[in-house]
Coordinates of C-alpha atoms in Angstrom, one line a residue:
M22 CA -15.7 37.4 79.6
A23 CA -19.3 38.3 80.5
L24 CA -21.8 38.1 83.4
G25 CA -25.4 37.5 82.6
I26 CA -28.4 38.4 84.7
C27 CA -30.4 35.3 83.5
L28 CA -33.9 34.0 83.9
L29 CA -34.0 30.2 84.2
F30 CA -36.8 27.8 83.3
D31 CA -38.8 25.1 85.1
P32 CA -37.5 21.6 84.7
R33 CA -40.0 20.7 81.8
A34 CA -39.0 23.7 79.8
D35 CA -35.3 23.3 80.6
R36 CA -35.5 19.7 79.4
A37 CA -37.3 20.6 76.2
L38 CA -34.7 23.2 75.4
R39 CA -31.8 20.8 76.1
D40 CA -33.6 18.2 73.9
L41 CA -33.7 20.9 71.2
W42 CA -30.0 21.4 71.6
D43 CA -29.4 17.7 71.2
R44 CA -31.6 17.5 68.0
L45 CA -29.5 20.4 66.5
E46 CA -26.3 18.8 67.4
E47 CA -27.4 15.4 65.8
R48 CA -28.1 17.4 62.7
G49 CA -24.6 18.9 62.6
V50 CA -25.5 22.3 64.1
P51 CA -23.2 23.2 67.2
T52 CA -25.3 24.6 70.1
L53 CA -24.6 25.9 73.5
R54 CA -24.5 22.2 74.6
S55 CA -21.0 21.8 73.0
H56 CA -19.9 25.5 73.2
T57 CA -16.8 26.4 75.2
H58 CA -16.9 24.9 78.7
R59 CA -20.2 22.9 78.0
L60 CA -21.8 24.1 81.2
H61 CA -24.3 26.4 79.6
R62 CA -27.9 26.4 80.8
P63 CA -31.0 27.3 78.8
H64 CA -31.8 30.8 79.8
L65 CA -33.1 34.2 78.8
S66 CA -30.7 37.1 79.7
Y67 CA -32.0 40.4 81.0
V68 CA -28.6 41.9 80.9
V69 CA -25.1 41.1 79.9
L70 CA -22.2 42.9 81.6
L71 CA -18.7 43.2 80.2
R72 CA -17.2 44.7 83.4
W73 CA -18.7 44.5 86.8
D74 CA -18.2 44.0 90.5
L75 CA -20.0 40.8 91.5
G76 CA -21.0 41.7 94.9
S77 CA -22.4 45.2 93.9
V78 CA -24.3 43.6 90.9
Q79 CA -25.7 40.8 93.1
A80 CA -26.9 43.3 95.8
A81 CA -28.4 45.7 93.3
I82 CA -30.4 42.9 91.5
E83 CA -31.5 41.3 94.8
A84 CA -32.7 44.7 96.0
L85 CA -35.2 44.8 93.2
P86 CA -38.7 43.6 93.9
D87 CA -39.5 39.9 93.4
R88 CA -41.6 39.8 90.3
G89 CA -42.2 36.1 90.7
P90 CA -42.5 33.3 88.1
M91 CA -43.6 34.1 84.6
E92 CA -45.1 32.2 81.7
I93 CA -43.7 32.8 78.2
T94 CA -44.1 31.2 74.8
F95 CA -41.3 30.9 72.3
D96 CA -42.9 31.3 69.0
A97 CA -40.3 32.4 66.5
L98 CA -36.7 31.8 65.5
G99 CA -34.3 34.7 65.4
A100 CA -31.0 34.8 63.5
F101 CA -28.8 37.6 64.8
R102 CA -25.5 38.8 63.4
R103 CA -22.5 36.4 63.3
G104 CA -24.8 33.4 62.9
R105 CA -26.4 33.5 66.4
I106 CA -29.7 31.7 66.4
S107 CA -32.1 32.0 69.2
L108 CA -35.7 31.4 70.1
I109 CA -37.9 34.6 70.4
P110 CA -40.7 34.7 72.9
A111 CA -44.1 36.1 71.9
G112 CA -44.7 39.6 73.4
K113 CA -45.2 39.3 77.0
E114 CA -46.6 42.3 78.9
G115 CA -44.2 43.5 81.5
L116 CA -41.0 41.7 80.3
V117 CA -39.4 44.8 78.8
G118 CA -40.1 46.8 81.9
R119 CA -38.6 44.2 84.1
Q120 CA -35.5 44.1 82.0
Q121 CA -35.2 47.9 82.0
E122 CA -35.4 47.9 85.8
A123 CA -32.5 45.4 86.0
V124 CA -30.4 47.5 83.5
R125 CA -30.9 50.6 85.6
A126 CA -30.1 48.7 88.8
V127 CA -26.7 47.4 87.5
R128 CA -25.8 50.5 85.7
A129 CA -25.9 52.3 89.1
T130 CA -23.2 49.8 90.3
G131 CA -20.8 51.2 87.5
A132 CA -21.0 47.9 85.5
F133 CA -20.4 48.2 81.8
I134 CA -23.4 46.9 79.8
H135 CA -23.2 45.1 76.5
Q136 CA -24.7 47.4 73.9
H137 CA -27.3 44.9 72.8
Y138 CA -28.8 44.8 76.4
E139 CA -29.2 48.5 76.8
I140 CA -32.6 49.9 77.3
D141 CA -34.5 50.1 74.0
R142 CA -32.0 47.8 72.2
W143 CA -32.7 44.6 73.9
L144 CA -34.6 41.8 72.1
P145 CA -35.7 39.0 74.4
H146 CA -34.2 35.6 73.3
C147 CA -33.1 32.2 74.3
A148 CA -29.8 31.4 72.7
L149 CA -29.5 28.1 70.8
V150 CA -26.6 28.2 68.3
P151 CA -23.6 30.6 69.0
R152 CA -22.3 30.5 65.4
A153 CA -24.2 28.9 62.6
R154 CA -22.8 28.9 59.1
L155 CA -25.2 30.0 56.3
A156 CA -25.7 26.5 55.1
Q157 CA -26.8 25.4 58.6
L158 CA -29.7 27.9 58.8
P159 CA -32.3 25.8 56.9
V160 CA -31.4 22.7 59.1
A161 CA -31.7 24.8 62.2
A162 CA -34.9 26.5 61.2
A163 CA -36.5 23.1 60.3
T164 CA -35.5 21.6 63.6
V165 CA -36.7 24.6 65.6
Y166 CA -40.0 24.9 63.8
D167 CA -40.8 21.2 64.7
V168 CA -41.0 22.2 68.3
L169 CA -42.6 25.7 68.1
P170 CA -44.5 27.0 69.9
L171 CA -42.8 26.1 73.2
A172 CA -44.3 27.2 76.4
A173 CA -41.9 27.8 79.2
R174 CA -42.2 29.0 82.8
I175 CA -39.5 31.2 84.3
T176 CA -39.0 29.9 87.9
Q177 CA -35.7 31.4 89.0
A178 CA -33.0 33.9 88.2
A179 CA -29.2 33.7 88.5
L180 CA -26.0 35.5 87.7
I181 CA -24.0 33.5 85.3
D182 CA -20.4 33.9 84.2
S183 CA -20.4 32.9 80.5
T184 CA -16.7 32.3 80.5
T185 CA -16.6 29.6 83.3
G186 CA -20.3 28.6 83.6
Q187 CA -20.2 29.5 87.2
V188 CA -23.8 30.3 88.6
W189 CA -24.9 32.5 91.5
P190 CA -28.6 31.8 92.2
L191 CA -30.5 34.9 93.0
A192 CA -33.1 34.9 96.0
S193 CA -35.8 36.3 93.7
I194 CA -36.8 36.9 90.1
P195 CA -36.5 40.6 89.2

């Protein structure tokens, strides 16, 4: 059970990412499209919490300044431990600072932060495949490299419960 503070994409980028999920699925690589409750949305997580008080987290994040929409470009494929495959954005000035501000805000609520989202441990990414087998990596890589680079516009933020898929839109983009 986890709660993510997530950045969400404009309709064009959201569609492109869902199309990528579909292409991977057609090639036998299970993506977030078919994972668990099947309600996953393309996103980039600032922070993932393992224990939290929803009201406190929501208030803390909404108290942060609205940083507004942001353009990013996914330009690399990342393969994390346990077969997690993601898109990695090219360096974007200010993105890490925005993430660190969100971490500090939720830490102040007493929330327990997943270790990979701690300050100086976070690697920005957009998850594609939750558990690829080694034999699926070449297929996944070939499919992803067919669409890179992929420009995306972050246009909103939300709290998302990864266990249920429930979404709480945020009033601004931290």
